[in-house]
Tab-separated table of N, CA and C in Angstrom:
chain	number	residue	atom	x	y	z
A	1252	MET	N	0.851	-1.188	0.000
A	1252	MET	CA	0.000	0.000	0.000
A	1252	MET	C	0.888	1.240	0.000
A	1253	ASN	N	0.544	2.189	-0.798
A	1253	ASN	CA	1.248	3.460	-0.868
A	1253	ASN	C	1.000	4.239	0.426
A	1254	LYS	N	2.059	4.445	1.200
A	1254	LYS	CA	1.917	5.127	2.495
A	1254	LYS	C	1.387	6.549	2.343
A	1255	GLU	N	1.741	7.205	1.250
A	1255	GLU	CA	1.268	8.582	1.065
A	1255	GLU	C	-0.249	8.645	0.912
A	1256	LYS	N	-0.860	7.570	0.390
A	1256	LYS	CA	-2.324	7.528	0.297
A	1256	LYS	C	-2.957	7.481	1.687
A	1257	LEU	N	-2.227	6.951	2.656
A	1257	LEU	CA	-2.706	6.941	4.038
A	1257	LEU	C	-2.401	8.260	4.735
A	1258	ILE	N	-1.237	8.803	4.458
A	1258	ILE	CA	-0.762	10.000	5.158
A	1258	ILE	C	-1.488	11.263	4.710
A	1259	SER	N	-1.752	11.394	3.422
A	1259	SER	CA	-2.374	12.609	2.894
A	1259	SER	C	-3.667	12.996	3.618
A	1260	PRO	N	-4.632	12.073	3.806
A	1260	PRO	CA	-5.854	12.462	4.527
A	1260	PRO	C	-5.596	12.800	6.001
A	1261	LEU	N	-4.544	12.209	6.568
A	1261	LEU	CA	-4.235	12.496	7.973
A	1261	LEU	C	-3.797	13.941	8.157
A	1262	LYS	N	-3.092	14.460	7.172
A	1262	LYS	CA	-2.636	15.850	7.254
A	1262	LYS	C	-3.822	16.803	7.361
A	1263	LYS	N	-4.916	16.467	6.699
A	1263	LYS	CA	-6.116	17.312	6.752
A	1263	LYS	C	-6.768	17.287	8.133
A	1264	LEU	N	-6.567	16.201	8.875
A	1264	LEU	CA	-7.149	16.101	10.219
A	1264	LEU	C	-6.485	17.044	11.220
A	1265	ARG	N	-5.301	17.542	10.885
A	1265	ARG	CA	-4.588	18.446	11.801
A	1265	ARG	C	-5.432	19.659	12.190
A	1266	GLU	N	-6.322	20.082	11.295
A	1266	GLU	CA	-7.182	21.242	11.585
A	1266	GLU	C	-8.151	20.966	12.725
A	1267	PHE	N	-8.526	19.694	12.899
A	1267	PHE	CA	-9.599	19.349	13.827
A	1267	PHE	C	-9.149	18.517	15.017
A	1268	GLU	N	-8.053	17.825	14.896
A	1268	GLU	CA	-7.599	16.909	15.936
A	1268	GLU	C	-6.242	17.347	16.477
A	1269	ASP	N	-5.810	16.669	17.516
A	1269	ASP	CA	-4.534	16.928	18.179
A	1269	ASP	C	-3.386	16.738	17.177
A	1270	THR	N	-2.696	17.826	16.855
A	1270	THR	CA	-1.634	17.746	15.846
A	1270	THR	C	-0.490	16.852	16.309
A	1271	LYS	N	-0.210	16.826	17.602
A	1271	LYS	CA	0.864	15.966	18.118
A	1271	LYS	C	0.531	14.498	17.843
A	1272	LYS	N	-0.711	14.111	18.100
A	1272	LYS	CA	-1.150	12.733	17.852
A	1272	LYS	C	-1.049	12.407	16.362
A	1273	ILE	N	-1.539	13.298	15.525
A	1273	ILE	CA	-1.522	13.068	14.074
A	1273	ILE	C	-0.085	12.938	13.579
A	1274	ASP	N	0.789	13.840	14.027
A	1274	ASP	CA	2.188	13.799	13.596
A	1274	ASP	C	2.884	12.519	14.050
A	1275	GLU	N	2.567	12.047	15.257
A	1275	GLU	CA	3.147	10.795	15.755
A	1275	GLU	C	2.731	9.625	14.858
A	1276	ILE	N	1.472	9.602	14.473
A	1276	ILE	CA	0.973	8.518	13.621
A	1276	ILE	C	1.589	8.598	12.224
A	1277	ILE	N	1.728	9.801	11.700
A	1277	ILE	CA	2.365	9.970	10.386
A	1277	ILE	C	3.803	9.462	10.432
A	1278	GLU	N	4.523	9.790	11.492
A	1278	GLU	CA	5.913	9.325	11.624
A	1278	GLU	C	5.987	7.808	11.740
A	1279	LEU	N	5.060	7.214	12.480
A	1279	LEU	CA	5.012	5.747	12.579
A	1279	LEU	C	4.791	5.121	11.203
A	1280	LEU	N	3.879	5.691	10.439
A	1280	LEU	CA	3.620	5.175	9.091
A	1280	LEU	C	4.855	5.296	8.206
A	1281	ARG	N	5.519	6.434	8.269
A	1281	ARG	CA	6.704	6.645	7.434
A	1281	ARG	C	7.839	5.699	7.817
A	1282	ALA	N	7.988	5.427	9.109
A	1282	ALA	CA	9.086	4.587	9.595
A	1282	ALA	C	8.796	3.092	9.477
A	1283	ALA	N	7.549	2.739	9.279
A	1283	ALA	CA	7.161	1.325	9.256
A	1283	ALA	C	7.746	0.604	8.047
A	1284	HIS	N	8.160	-0.623	8.293
A	1284	HIS	CA	8.686	-1.472	7.221
A	1284	HIS	C	7.725	-2.623	6.987
A	1285	GLY	N	7.604	-3.016	5.757
A	1285	GLY	CA	6.766	-4.161	5.440
A	1285	GLY	C	5.297	-3.799	5.339
A	1286	GLU	N	4.500	-4.817	5.184
A	1286	GLU	CA	3.056	-4.682	4.987
A	1286	GLU	C	2.355	-4.445	6.319
A	1287	LEU	N	1.514	-3.420	6.376
A	1287	LEU	CA	0.769	-3.106	7.600
A	1287	LEU	C	-0.656	-3.639	7.549
A	1288	ARG	N	-1.100	-4.039	6.358
A	1288	ARG	CA	-2.441	-4.608	6.240
A	1288	ARG	C	-2.393	-6.076	6.648
A	1289	GLY	N	-3.545	-6.607	7.011
A	1289	GLY	CA	-3.586	-7.979	7.485
A	1289	GLY	C	-2.937	-8.071	8.856
A	1290	ARG	N	-2.358	-9.222	9.149
A	1290	ARG	CA	-1.742	-9.428	10.466
A	1290	ARG	C	-0.274	-9.829	10.335
A	1291	LYS	N	0.329	-9.519	9.197
A	1291	LYS	CA	1.703	-9.951	8.944
A	1291	LYS	C	2.722	-9.233	9.813
A	1292	ASN	N	2.505	-7.961	10.058
A	1292	ASN	CA	3.444	-7.190	10.866
A	1292	ASN	C	3.094	-7.420	12.339
A	1293	PRO	N	3.998	-8.014	13.116
A	1293	PRO	CA	3.659	-8.332	14.506
A	1293	PRO	C	3.636	-7.122	15.440
A	1294	ASP	N	4.131	-5.981	14.981
A	1294	ASP	CA	4.246	-4.814	15.859
A	1294	ASP	C	3.261	-3.692	15.554
A	1295	LEU	N	2.957	-3.488	14.280
A	1295	LEU	CA	2.103	-2.375	13.873
A	1295	LEU	C	1.174	-2.832	12.754
A	1296	GLN	N	-0.130	-2.598	12.941
A	1296	GLN	CA	-1.128	-3.016	11.958
A	1296	GLN	C	-2.135	-1.891	11.745
A	1297	LEU	N	-2.808	-1.938	10.618
A	1297	LEU	CA	-3.844	-0.956	10.311
A	1297	LEU	C	-5.211	-1.533	10.636
A	1298	SER	N	-6.063	-0.690	11.192
A	1298	SER	CA	-7.457	-1.070	11.421
A	1298	SER	C	-8.329	0.118	11.040
A	1299	ALA	N	-9.622	-0.149	10.942
A	1299	ALA	CA	-10.569	0.921	10.618
A	1299	ALA	C	-11.848	0.691	11.404
A	1300	SER	N	-12.411	1.791	11.879
A	1300	SER	CA	-13.654	1.771	12.651
A	1300	SER	C	-14.726	2.547	11.907
A	1301	SER	N	-15.972	2.159	12.155
A	1301	SER	CA	-17.091	2.849	11.508
A	1301	SER	C	-17.934	3.578	12.540
A	1302	LEU	N	-18.283	4.801	12.193
A	1302	LEU	CA	-19.224	5.593	12.980
A	1302	LEU	C	-20.473	5.725	12.123
A	1303	VAL	N	-21.519	5.041	12.540
A	1303	VAL	CA	-22.768	5.051	11.782
A	1303	VAL	C	-23.891	5.409	12.744
A	1304	PHE	N	-24.604	6.454	12.395
A	1304	PHE	CA	-25.698	6.940	13.241
A	1304	PHE	C	-27.042	6.538	12.668
A	1305	GLN	N	-27.967	6.341	13.572
A	1305	GLN	CA	-29.383	6.241	13.236
A	1305	GLN	C	-30.033	7.293	14.113
A	1306	ALA	N	-30.537	8.333	13.481
A	1306	ALA	CA	-30.980	9.540	14.194
A	1306	ALA	C	-29.765	10.036	14.982
A	1307	GLU	N	-29.886	10.174	16.281
A	1307	GLU	CA	-28.754	10.666	17.069
A	1307	GLU	C	-28.128	9.567	17.914
A	1308	GLN	N	-28.346	8.323	17.503
A	1308	GLN	CA	-27.750	7.191	18.205
A	1308	GLN	C	-26.681	6.550	17.325
A	1309	LEU	N	-25.640	6.052	17.982
A	1309	LEU	CA	-24.482	5.489	17.294
A	1309	LEU	C	-24.449	3.974	17.511
A	1310	TYR	N	-24.064	3.249	16.453
A	1310	TYR	CA	-23.957	1.793	16.542
A	1310	TYR	C	-22.666	1.378	17.244
A	1311	PHE	N	-22.814	0.406	18.148
A	1311	PHE	CA	-21.688	-0.209	18.847
A	1311	PHE	C	-21.850	-1.720	18.782
A	1312	ILE	N	-20.744	-2.416	19.005
A	1312	ILE	CA	-20.775	-3.877	19.130
A	1312	ILE	C	-20.105	-4.230	20.459
A	1313	GLU	N	-20.387	-5.439	20.932
A	1313	GLU	CA	-19.670	-5.937	22.107
A	1313	GLU	C	-18.489	-6.754	21.601
A	1314	HIS	N	-17.284	-6.334	21.969
A	1314	HIS	CA	-16.079	-7.020	21.505
A	1314	HIS	C	-16.059	-8.439	22.065
A	1315	PRO	N	-15.765	-9.431	21.221
A	1315	PRO	CA	-15.859	-10.819	21.675
A	1315	PRO	C	-14.853	-11.225	22.748
A	1316	TYR	N	-13.685	-10.587	22.816
A	1316	TYR	CA	-12.672	-10.959	23.808
A	1316	TYR	C	-12.623	-9.973	24.965
A	1317	GLN	N	-12.682	-8.696	24.638
A	1317	GLN	CA	-12.571	-7.661	25.666
A	1317	GLN	C	-13.876	-7.445	26.425
A	1318	LYS	N	-14.986	-7.912	25.859
A	1318	LYS	CA	-16.307	-7.791	26.491
A	1318	LYS	C	-16.636	-6.345	26.858
A	1319	GLU	N	-16.312	-5.432	25.948
A	1319	GLU	CA	-16.670	-4.029	26.140
A	1319	GLU	C	-17.300	-3.504	24.860
A	1320	LEU	N	-18.043	-2.409	24.997
A	1320	LEU	CA	-18.693	-1.816	23.831
A	1320	LEU	C	-17.685	-0.985	23.057
A	1321	LEU	N	-17.589	-1.281	21.766
A	1321	LEU	CA	-16.665	-0.594	20.873
A	1321	LEU	C	-17.373	-0.282	19.564
A	1322	LEU	N	-16.742	0.560	18.765
A	1322	LEU	CA	-17.232	0.806	17.411
A	1322	LEU	C	-16.995	-0.445	16.573
A	1323	PRO	N	-17.854	-0.732	15.603
A	1323	PRO	CA	-17.559	-1.826	14.681
A	1323	PRO	C	-16.229	-1.518	13.978
A	1324	ALA	N	-15.320	-2.492	13.982
A	1324	ALA	CA	-13.974	-2.232	13.468
A	1324	ALA	C	-13.249	-3.539	13.185
A	1325	GLY	N	-12.143	-3.419	12.457
A	1325	GLY	CA	-11.323	-4.593	12.208
A	1325	GLY	C	-10.082	-4.255	11.414
A	1326	HIS	N	-9.286	-5.291	11.174
A	1326	HIS	CA	-8.038	-5.142	10.428
A	1326	HIS	C	-8.295	-4.756	8.975
A	1327	VAL	N	-7.438	-3.897	8.469
A	1327	VAL	CA	-7.423	-3.599	7.039
A	1327	VAL	C	-6.753	-4.798	6.372
A	1328	GLU	N	-7.470	-5.465	5.497
A	1328	GLU	CA	-6.951	-6.667	4.837
A	1328	GLU	C	-6.181	-6.296	3.576
A	1329	LEU	N	-5.371	-7.238	3.105
A	1329	LEU	CA	-4.628	-7.031	1.861
A	1329	LEU	C	-5.606	-6.679	0.751
A	1330	GLY	N	-5.262	-5.690	-0.040
A	1330	GLY	CA	-6.121	-5.266	-1.143
A	1330	GLY	C	-7.172	-4.246	-0.743
A	1331	GLU	N	-7.246	-3.906	0.533
A	1331	GLU	CA	-8.244	-2.937	1.007
A	1331	GLU	C	-7.597	-1.610	1.373
A	1332	PHE	N	-8.406	-0.576	1.309
A	1332	PHE	CA	-8.072	0.731	1.858
A	1332	PHE	C	-8.913	0.861	3.135
A	1333	PRO	N	-8.481	1.606	4.150
A	1333	PRO	CA	-9.226	1.669	5.413
A	1333	PRO	C	-10.716	1.996	5.290
A	1334	LEU	N	-11.104	2.851	4.354
A	1334	LEU	CA	-12.525	3.162	4.184
A	1334	LEU	C	-13.326	1.908	3.825
A	1335	GLU	N	-12.769	1.084	2.956
A	1335	GLU	CA	-13.436	-0.170	2.583
A	1335	GLU	C	-13.566	-1.091	3.792
A	1336	THR	N	-12.532	-1.114	4.614
A	1336	THR	CA	-12.546	-1.940	5.824
A	1336	THR	C	-13.648	-1.495	6.767
A	1337	ALA	N	-13.770	-0.191	6.966
A	1337	ALA	CA	-14.800	0.327	7.877
A	1337	ALA	C	-16.187	-0.122	7.427
A	1338	ALA	N	-16.466	-0.031	6.132
A	1338	ALA	CA	-17.776	-0.446	5.607
A	1338	ALA	C	-17.961	-1.958	5.730
A	1339	ARG	N	-16.920	-2.719	5.412
A	1339	ARG	CA	-17.005	-4.181	5.492
A	1339	ARG	C	-17.234	-4.637	6.933
A	1340	GLU	N	-16.466	-4.087	7.853
A	1340	GLU	CA	-16.590	-4.489	9.254
A	1340	GLU	C	-17.946	-4.090	9.837
A	1341	PHE	N	-18.455	-2.924	9.434
A	1341	PHE	CA	-19.784	-2.524	9.908
A	1341	PHE	C	-20.810	-3.576	9.492
A	1342	HIS	N	-20.731	-4.011	8.245
A	1342	HIS	CA	-21.670	-5.033	7.772
A	1342	HIS	C	-21.467	-6.361	8.498
A	1343	GLU	N	-20.229	-6.837	8.551
A	1343	GLU	CA	-19.976	-8.141	9.169
A	1343	GLU	C	-20.411	-8.172	10.633
A	1344	GLU	N	-20.083	-7.133	11.359
A	1344	GLU	CA	-20.320	-7.158	12.802
A	1344	GLU	C	-21.749	-6.806	13.197
A	1345	THR	N	-22.409	-5.928	12.427
A	1345	THR	CA	-23.771	-5.502	12.801
A	1345	THR	C	-24.857	-6.130	11.930
A	1346	GLY	N	-24.493	-6.603	10.750
A	1346	GLY	CA	-25.482	-7.111	9.804
A	1346	GLY	C	-26.035	-6.032	8.889
A	1347	PHE	N	-25.841	-4.775	9.249
A	1347	PHE	CA	-26.316	-3.662	8.425
A	1347	PHE	C	-25.265	-3.301	7.381
A	1348	TYR	N	-25.695	-2.599	6.364
A	1348	TYR	CA	-24.793	-2.144	5.308
A	1348	TYR	C	-24.568	-0.644	5.440
A	1349	ALA	N	-23.404	-0.214	4.979
A	1349	ALA	CA	-23.107	1.214	4.888
A	1349	ALA	C	-22.936	1.553	3.418
A	1350	GLU	N	-23.357	2.740	3.052
A	1350	GLU	CA	-23.151	3.194	1.675
A	1350	GLU	C	-21.668	3.462	1.466
A	1351	MET	N	-21.203	3.218	0.253
A	1351	MET	CA	-19.789	3.480	-0.026
A	1351	MET	C	-19.555	4.985	-0.021
A	1352	GLY	N	-18.397	5.343	0.412
A	1352	GLY	CA	-18.071	6.746	0.605
A	1352	GLY	C	-18.222	7.050	2.075
A	1353	GLY	N	-17.445	7.929	2.553
A	1353	GLY	CA	-17.482	8.296	3.955
A	1353	GLY	C	-16.447	9.366	4.211
A	1354	ILE	N	-16.390	9.805	5.448
A	1354	ILE	CA	-15.479	10.891	5.808
A	1354	ILE	C	-14.573	10.427	6.936
A	1355	LEU	N	-13.265	10.581	6.747
A	1355	LEU	CA	-12.316	10.293	7.816
A	1355	LEU	C	-12.452	11.391	8.866
A	1356	VAL	N	-12.810	11.017	10.092
A	1356	VAL	CA	-13.022	12.020	11.136
A	1356	VAL	C	-11.988	11.939	12.253
A	1357	ASP	N	-11.240	10.837	12.313
A	1357	ASP	CA	-10.253	10.695	13.387
A	1357	ASP	C	-9.320	9.540	13.049
A	1358	VAL	N	-8.187	9.531	13.708
A	1358	VAL	CA	-7.249	8.415	13.646
A	1358	VAL	C	-6.650	8.289	15.036
A	1359	ASN	N	-6.462	7.055	15.467
A	1359	ASN	CA	-5.933	6.819	16.806
A	1359	ASN	C	-4.881	5.735	16.779
A	1360	LEU	N	-3.997	5.816	17.757
A	1360	LEU	CA	-3.011	4.776	17.982
A	1360	LEU	C	-3.522	3.968	19.164
A	1361	ILE	N	-3.804	2.704	18.923
A	1361	ILE	CA	-4.408	1.855	19.947
A	1361	ILE	C	-3.420	0.766	20.349
A	1362	LYS	N	-3.220	0.638	21.646
A	1362	LYS	CA	-2.361	-0.429	22.172
A	1362	LYS	C	-3.225	-1.668	22.364
A	1363	ILE	N	-2.916	-2.699	21.604
A	1363	ILE	CA	-3.654	-3.959	21.671
A	1363	ILE	C	-2.910	-4.882	22.635
A	1364	PRO	N	-3.583	-5.323	23.689
A	1364	PRO	CA	-2.899	-6.192	24.657
A	1364	PRO	C	-2.686	-7.603	24.109
A	1365	PHE	N	-1.828	-8.355	24.775
A	1365	PHE	CA	-1.607	-9.762	24.436
A	1365	PHE	C	-2.945	-10.488	24.452
A	1366	ASN	N	-3.178	-11.294	23.426
A	1366	ASN	CA	-4.420	-12.054	23.315
A	1366	ASN	C	-4.100	-13.529	23.540
A	1367	GLU	N	-4.461	-14.028	24.718
A	1367	GLU	CA	-4.184	-15.430	25.054
A	1367	GLU	C	-4.898	-16.389	24.119
A	1368	ILE	N	-6.132	-16.067	23.771
A	1368	ILE	CA	-6.933	-16.964	22.935
A	1368	ILE	C	-6.279	-17.174	21.571
A	1369	LYS	N	-5.775	-16.095	20.981
A	1369	LYS	CA	-5.142	-16.185	19.660
A	1369	LYS	C	-3.620	-16.318	19.754
A	1370	ASN	N	-3.077	-16.265	20.979
A	1370	ASN	CA	-1.630	-16.252	21.206
A	1370	ASN	C	-0.965	-15.168	20.347
A	1371	GLU	N	-1.557	-13.983	20.404
A	1371	GLU	CA	-1.109	-12.836	19.608
A	1371	GLU	C	-0.448	-11.838	20.550
A	1372	LYS	N	0.805	-11.498	20.259
A	1372	LYS	CA	1.533	-10.596	21.151
A	1372	LYS	C	0.935	-9.188	21.146
A	1373	ALA	N	1.240	-8.437	22.187
A	1373	ALA	CA	0.802	-7.043	22.259
A	1373	ALA	C	1.394	-6.288	21.065
A	1374	HIS	N	0.602	-5.376	20.504
A	1374	HIS	CA	1.053	-4.616	19.336
A	1374	HIS	C	0.242	-3.326	19.238
A	1375	LEU	N	0.519	-2.544	18.216
A	1375	LEU	CA	-0.177	-1.278	17.994
A	1375	LEU	C	-1.042	-1.356	16.747
A	1376	HIS	N	-2.165	-0.657	16.808
A	1376	HIS	CA	-3.014	-0.463	15.629
A	1376	HIS	C	-3.095	1.026	15.341
A	1377	ILE	N	-2.955	1.382	14.100
A	1377	ILE	CA	-3.327	2.717	13.655
A	1377	ILE	C	-4.754	2.561	13.155
A	1378	ASP	N	-5.692	3.165	13.883
A	1378	ASP	CA	-7.115	2.975	13.611
A	1378	ASP	C	-7.704	4.212	12.948
A	1379	PHE	N	-8.135	4.047	11.705
A	1379	PHE	CA	-8.775	5.109	10.937
A	1379	PHE	C	-10.270	5.060	11.235
A	1380	ARG	N	-10.858	6.177	11.634
A	1380	ARG	CA	-12.276	6.207	11.996
A	1380	ARG	C	-13.062	7.016	10.968
A	1381	TYR	N	-14.036	6.334	10.350
A	1381	TYR	CA	-14.819	6.925	9.269
A	1381	TYR	C	-16.271	7.089	9.660
A	1382	LEU	N	-16.816	8.240	9.308
A	1382	LEU	CA	-18.247	8.483	9.421
A	1382	LEU	C	-18.879	7.938	8.148
A	1383	LEU	N	-19.800	6.997	8.319
A	1383	LEU	CA	-20.473	6.351	7.195
A	1383	LEU	C	-21.976	6.534	7.319
A	1384	LYS	N	-22.657	6.390	6.201
A	1384	LYS	CA	-24.118	6.480	6.182
A	1384	LYS	C	-24.690	5.074	6.059
A	1385	LYS	N	-25.652	4.772	6.905
A	1385	LYS	CA	-26.304	3.463	6.873
A	1385	LYS	C	-27.125	3.344	5.595
A	1386	SER	N	-26.991	2.207	4.942
A	1386	SER	CA	-27.733	1.927	3.719
A	1386	SER	C	-29.138	1.436	4.055
A	1387	ILE	N	-30.039	1.590	3.093
A	1387	ILE	CA	-31.396	1.066	3.275
A	1387	ILE	C	-31.475	-0.410	2.866
A	1388	LYS	N	-30.368	-0.960	2.386
A	1388	LYS	CA	-30.319	-2.361	1.972
A	1388	LYS	C	-30.704	-3.269	3.146
A	1389	GLN	N	-31.432	-4.325	2.863
A	1389	GLN	CA	-31.904	-5.271	3.877
A	1389	GLN	C	-30.724	-5.842	4.669
A	1390	ALA	N	-30.821	-5.804	5.981
A	1390	ALA	CA	-29.756	-6.301	6.854
A	1390	ALA	C	-29.692	-7.820	6.835
A	1391	SER	N	-28.518	-8.323	7.181
A	1391	SER	CA	-28.331	-9.765	7.341
A	1391	SER	C	-27.990	-10.039	8.812
A	1392	ARG	N	-27.620	-11.248	9.122
A	1392	ARG	CA	-27.338	-11.620	10.514
A	1392	ARG	C	-26.042	-10.974	11.007
A	1393	ALA	N	-26.078	-10.424	12.209
A	1393	ALA	CA	-24.909	-9.805	12.830
A	1393	ALA	C	-24.002	-10.876	13.427
A	1394	GLU	N	-22.681	-10.648	13.364
A	1394	GLU	CA	-21.720	-11.558	13.990
A	1394	GLU	C	-21.642	-11.345	15.492
A	1395	LEU	N	-21.928	-10.128	15.929
A	1395	LEU	CA	-21.723	-9.755	17.330
A	1395	LEU	C	-22.971	-9.084	17.888
A	1396	PRO	N	-23.080	-9.025	19.220
A	1396	PRO	CA	-24.182	-8.260	19.817
A	1396	PRO	C	-24.072	-6.787	19.421
A	1397	VAL	N	-25.192	-6.205	19.000
A	1397	VAL	CA	-25.227	-4.834	18.482
A	1397	VAL	C	-26.024	-3.948	19.431
A	1398	PHE	N	-25.526	-2.722	19.622
A	1398	PHE	CA	-26.182	-1.750	20.493
A	1398	PHE	C	-26.283	-0.425	19.759
A	1399	LEU	N	-27.402	0.242	19.905
A	1399	LEU	CA	-27.625	1.568	19.341
A	1399	LEU	C	-27.783	2.493	20.535
A	1400	LEU	N	-26.786	3.368	20.754
A	1400	LEU	CA	-26.730	4.136	21.992
A	1400	LEU	C	-26.775	5.639	21.773
A	1401	ALA	N	-27.481	6.306	22.675
A	1401	ALA	CA	-27.466	7.766	22.737
A	1401	ALA	C	-26.145	8.194	23.380
A	1402	GLN	N	-25.799	9.440	23.206
A	1402	GLN	CA	-24.517	9.947	23.696
A	1402	GLN	C	-24.303	9.670	25.179
A	1403	GLN	N	-25.313	9.922	26.007
A	1403	GLN	CA	-25.133	9.757	27.453
A	1403	GLN	C	-24.920	8.298	27.853
A	1404	ASP	N	-25.280	7.356	26.985
A	1404	ASP	CA	-25.120	5.931	27.282
A	1404	ASP	C	-23.858	5.331	26.666
A	1405	ALA	N	-23.192	6.086	25.831
A	1405	ALA	CA	-22.014	5.589	25.118
A	1405	ALA	C	-20.781	5.608	26.015
A	1406	PRO	N	-19.817	4.719	25.738
A	1406	PRO	CA	-18.546	4.792	26.455
A	1406	PRO	C	-17.925	6.183	26.270
A	1407	GLU	N	-17.314	6.678	27.304
A	1407	GLU	CA	-16.776	8.045	27.346
A	1407	GLU	C	-15.897	8.383	26.138
A	1408	GLU	N	-15.002	7.480	25.758
A	1408	GLU	CA	-14.053	7.791	24.682
A	1408	GLU	C	-14.715	8.064	23.336
A	1409	PHE	N	-15.960	7.623	23.168
A	1409	PHE	CA	-16.650	7.787	21.886
A	1409	PHE	C	-17.645	8.940	21.871
A	1410	ARG	N	-17.861	9.576	22.992
A	1410	ARG	CA	-18.888	10.625	23.070
A	1410	ARG	C	-18.591	11.822	22.178
A	1411	LYS	N	-17.320	12.097	21.948
A	1411	LYS	CA	-16.972	13.251	21.101
A	1411	LYS	C	-17.489	13.091	19.672
A	1412	TYR	N	-17.735	11.860	19.245
A	1412	TYR	CA	-18.171	11.630	17.871
A	1412	TYR	C	-19.635	11.992	17.628
A	1413	TYR	N	-20.391	12.197	18.674
A	1413	TYR	CA	-21.805	12.534	18.495
A	1413	TYR	C	-21.992	13.901	17.840
A	1414	GLN	N	-20.943	14.694	17.784
A	1414	GLN	CA	-21.029	15.966	17.062
A	1414	GLN	C	-21.305	15.737	15.573
A	1415	TYR	N	-21.048	14.529	15.084
A	1415	TYR	CA	-21.252	14.208	13.669
A	1415	TYR	C	-22.623	13.605	13.377
A	1416	SER	N	-23.462	13.459	14.395
A	1416	SER	CA	-24.733	12.745	14.214
A	1416	SER	C	-25.676	13.411	13.214
A	1417	LYS	N	-25.550	14.696	13.038
A	1417	LYS	CA	-26.456	15.407	12.118
A	1417	LYS	C	-25.784	15.794	10.804
A	1418	MET	N	-24.558	15.337	10.608
A	1418	MET	CA	-23.845	15.676	9.380
A	1418	MET	C	-24.508	14.981	8.195
A	1419	ASP	N	-24.740	15.727	7.148
A	1419	ASP	CA	-25.376	15.189	5.945
A	1419	ASP	C	-24.317	14.520	5.073
A	1420	LEU	N	-24.456	13.227	4.879
A	1420	LEU	CA	-23.508	12.475	4.048
A	1420	LEU	C	-24.058	12.172	2.660
A	1421	SER	N	-25.144	12.837	2.283
A	1421	SER	CA	-25.763	12.575	0.966
A	1421	SER	C	-24.846	12.980	-0.162
């Protein structure tokens, strides 16, 4: 994957997000060696999360290992760009579809702890967070428990995203 295709949209986030955080992530991307998509790199991987609203409520899933409410998200697979991952993971985890196209609203560096079940060492994820629009396409079966939460019921770290609940993505 062309790193500049990942870095260019991050530069635009500097206007809205913590520039120190954005610059740290850009430097990590520039310094990274090898493929960051999939799970090949044991130290640094790419992931993408979806922010999808229904009225003023945001979709969450219960993480299967951590047993906490999180945004639908997952690894960026080979051949994918993070936006595609966000839409794919939203569908797989919730059963609902998102329309293609979306807006990058945040990026985070997430410390992933050691996973005993998968025997996966602790590592970092660069998580691209996209605001997506829910499709009217008929839903299928969800992989995980799904929750639609108002801001006051959402986990604290995600409450800042409710500012996007009324954004028109048409």
